[in-house]
CSV table of C-alpha atoms in Angstrom, one decimal:
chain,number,residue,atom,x,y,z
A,1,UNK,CA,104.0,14.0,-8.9
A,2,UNK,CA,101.4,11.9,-7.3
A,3,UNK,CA,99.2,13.7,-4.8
A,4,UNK,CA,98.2,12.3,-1.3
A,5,UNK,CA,95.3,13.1,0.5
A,6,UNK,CA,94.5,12.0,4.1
A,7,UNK,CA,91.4,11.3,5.7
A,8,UNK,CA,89.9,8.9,8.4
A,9,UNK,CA,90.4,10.7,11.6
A,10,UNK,CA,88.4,11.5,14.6
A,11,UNK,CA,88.1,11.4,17.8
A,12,UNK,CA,88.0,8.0,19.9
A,13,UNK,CA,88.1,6.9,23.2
A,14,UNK,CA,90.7,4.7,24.8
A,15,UNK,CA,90.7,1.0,23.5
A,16,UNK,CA,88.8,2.0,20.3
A,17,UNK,CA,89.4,1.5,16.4
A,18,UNK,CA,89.9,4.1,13.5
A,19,UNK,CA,90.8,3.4,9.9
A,20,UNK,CA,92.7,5.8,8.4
A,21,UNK,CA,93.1,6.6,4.5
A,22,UNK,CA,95.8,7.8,2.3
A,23,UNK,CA,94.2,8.1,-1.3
A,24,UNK,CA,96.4,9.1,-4.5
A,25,UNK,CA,95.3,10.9,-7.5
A,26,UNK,CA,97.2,8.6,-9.0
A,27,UNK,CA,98.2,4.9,-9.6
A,28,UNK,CA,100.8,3.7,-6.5
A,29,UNK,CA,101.8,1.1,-8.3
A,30,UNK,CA,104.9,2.9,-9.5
A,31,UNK,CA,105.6,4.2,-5.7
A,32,UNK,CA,108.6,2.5,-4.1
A,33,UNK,CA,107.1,2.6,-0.9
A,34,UNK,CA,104.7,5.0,1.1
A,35,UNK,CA,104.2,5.8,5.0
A,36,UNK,CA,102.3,7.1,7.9
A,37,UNK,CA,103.7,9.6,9.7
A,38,UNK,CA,102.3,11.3,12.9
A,39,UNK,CA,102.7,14.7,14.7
A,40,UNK,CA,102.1,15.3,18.3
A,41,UNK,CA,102.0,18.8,20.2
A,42,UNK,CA,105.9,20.0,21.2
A,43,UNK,CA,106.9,16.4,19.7
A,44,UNK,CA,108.8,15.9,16.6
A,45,UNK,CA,107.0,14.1,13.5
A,46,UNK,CA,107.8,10.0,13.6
A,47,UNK,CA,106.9,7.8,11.2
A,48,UNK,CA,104.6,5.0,12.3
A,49,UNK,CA,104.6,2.7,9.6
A,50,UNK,CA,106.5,2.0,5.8
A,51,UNK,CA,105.0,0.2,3.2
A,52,UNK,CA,106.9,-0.8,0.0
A,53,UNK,CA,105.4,-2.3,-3.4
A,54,UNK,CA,107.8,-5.1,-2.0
A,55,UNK,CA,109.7,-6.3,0.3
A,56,UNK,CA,109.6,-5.8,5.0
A,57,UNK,CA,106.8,-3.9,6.3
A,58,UNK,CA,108.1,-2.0,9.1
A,59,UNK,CA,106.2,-0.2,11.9
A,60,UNK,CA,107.7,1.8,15.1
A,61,UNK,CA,108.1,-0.1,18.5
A,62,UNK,CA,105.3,1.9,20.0
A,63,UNK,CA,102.4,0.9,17.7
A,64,UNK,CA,103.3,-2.6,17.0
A,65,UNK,CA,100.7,-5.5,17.2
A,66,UNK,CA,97.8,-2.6,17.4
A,67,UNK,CA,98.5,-1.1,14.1
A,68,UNK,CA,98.2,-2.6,10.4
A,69,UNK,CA,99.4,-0.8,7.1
A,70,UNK,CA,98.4,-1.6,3.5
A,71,UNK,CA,97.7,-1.1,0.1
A,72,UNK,CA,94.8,-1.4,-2.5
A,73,UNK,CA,96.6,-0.8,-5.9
A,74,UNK,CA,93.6,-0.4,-7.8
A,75,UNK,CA,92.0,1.7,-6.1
A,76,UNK,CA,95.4,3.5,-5.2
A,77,UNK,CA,95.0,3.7,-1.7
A,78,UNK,CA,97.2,2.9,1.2
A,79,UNK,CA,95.6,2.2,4.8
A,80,UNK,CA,96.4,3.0,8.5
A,81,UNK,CA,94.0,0.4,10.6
A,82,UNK,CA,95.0,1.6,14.2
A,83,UNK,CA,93.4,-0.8,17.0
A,84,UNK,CA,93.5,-0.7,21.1
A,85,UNK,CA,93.9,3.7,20.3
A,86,UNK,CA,95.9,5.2,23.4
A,87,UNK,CA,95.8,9.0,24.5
A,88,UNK,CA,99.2,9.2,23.4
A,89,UNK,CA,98.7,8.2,20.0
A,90,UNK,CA,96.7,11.3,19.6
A,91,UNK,CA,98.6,13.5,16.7
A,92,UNK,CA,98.2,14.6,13.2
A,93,UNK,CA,98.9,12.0,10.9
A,94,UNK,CA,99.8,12.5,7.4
A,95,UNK,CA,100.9,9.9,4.5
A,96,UNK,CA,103.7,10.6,2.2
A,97,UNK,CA,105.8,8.8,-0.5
A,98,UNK,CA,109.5,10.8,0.1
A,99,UNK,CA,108.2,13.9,-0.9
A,100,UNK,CA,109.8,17.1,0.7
A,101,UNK,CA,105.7,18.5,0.6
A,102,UNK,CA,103.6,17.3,3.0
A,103,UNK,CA,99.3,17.6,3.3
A,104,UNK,CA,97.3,18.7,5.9
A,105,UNK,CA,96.9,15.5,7.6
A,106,UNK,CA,94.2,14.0,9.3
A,107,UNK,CA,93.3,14.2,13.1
A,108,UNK,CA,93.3,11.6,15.6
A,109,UNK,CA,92.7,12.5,19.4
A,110,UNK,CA,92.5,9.6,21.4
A,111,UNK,CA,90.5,10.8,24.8
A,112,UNK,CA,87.4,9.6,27.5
């Protein structure tokens, strides 16, 4: 029932840094794991990165060693630090906990 909101998005040129947020209206604490996700124009959505309450963090092949997920349980937010951006990581990226809804996502476009 717990609501995810994204934010942190922008545009960024090549090489560059953005944070991204995934903010609950909720505590997380009780969410077995949540994840970034990312859609790109004519490409299917992929997930990026999984974060559980425990256990492996687990990030796709293509953003490892630049990105970083994690979580701040009190104040029920889960992170997307993205480092050394590429034009092909631009997409819409969204957050979500195994729900079948999804938000509107936040914007990153990665361009000089």
């Amino acid at each position: 029932q717990v609501q995810l909101v994204e934010s942190g998005g922008g545009l960024v040129e090549p090489g560059g840094s953005l944070r991204l947020s995934c903010a609950a209206s909720g505590s997380i604490r009780g969410i077995y794991a949540i994840g970034w996700y990312r859609q790109a124009p004519e490409k299917q959505r992929e997930l990026v990165a999984r974060i559980p309450n425990t256990g492996v963090i687990s990030y796709a092949d293509s953003v490892k060693g630049r990105f970083t997920i994690s979580r701040d349980n009190a104040k029920n937010t889960v992170y997307l630090q993205m480092n050394n951006l590429k034009p092909e990581d631009t997409a819409v990226y969204y957050c979500n906990d195994g729900s079948i809804r999804w938000g509107q996502g936040t914007q990153v476009t990665v361009s000089s």
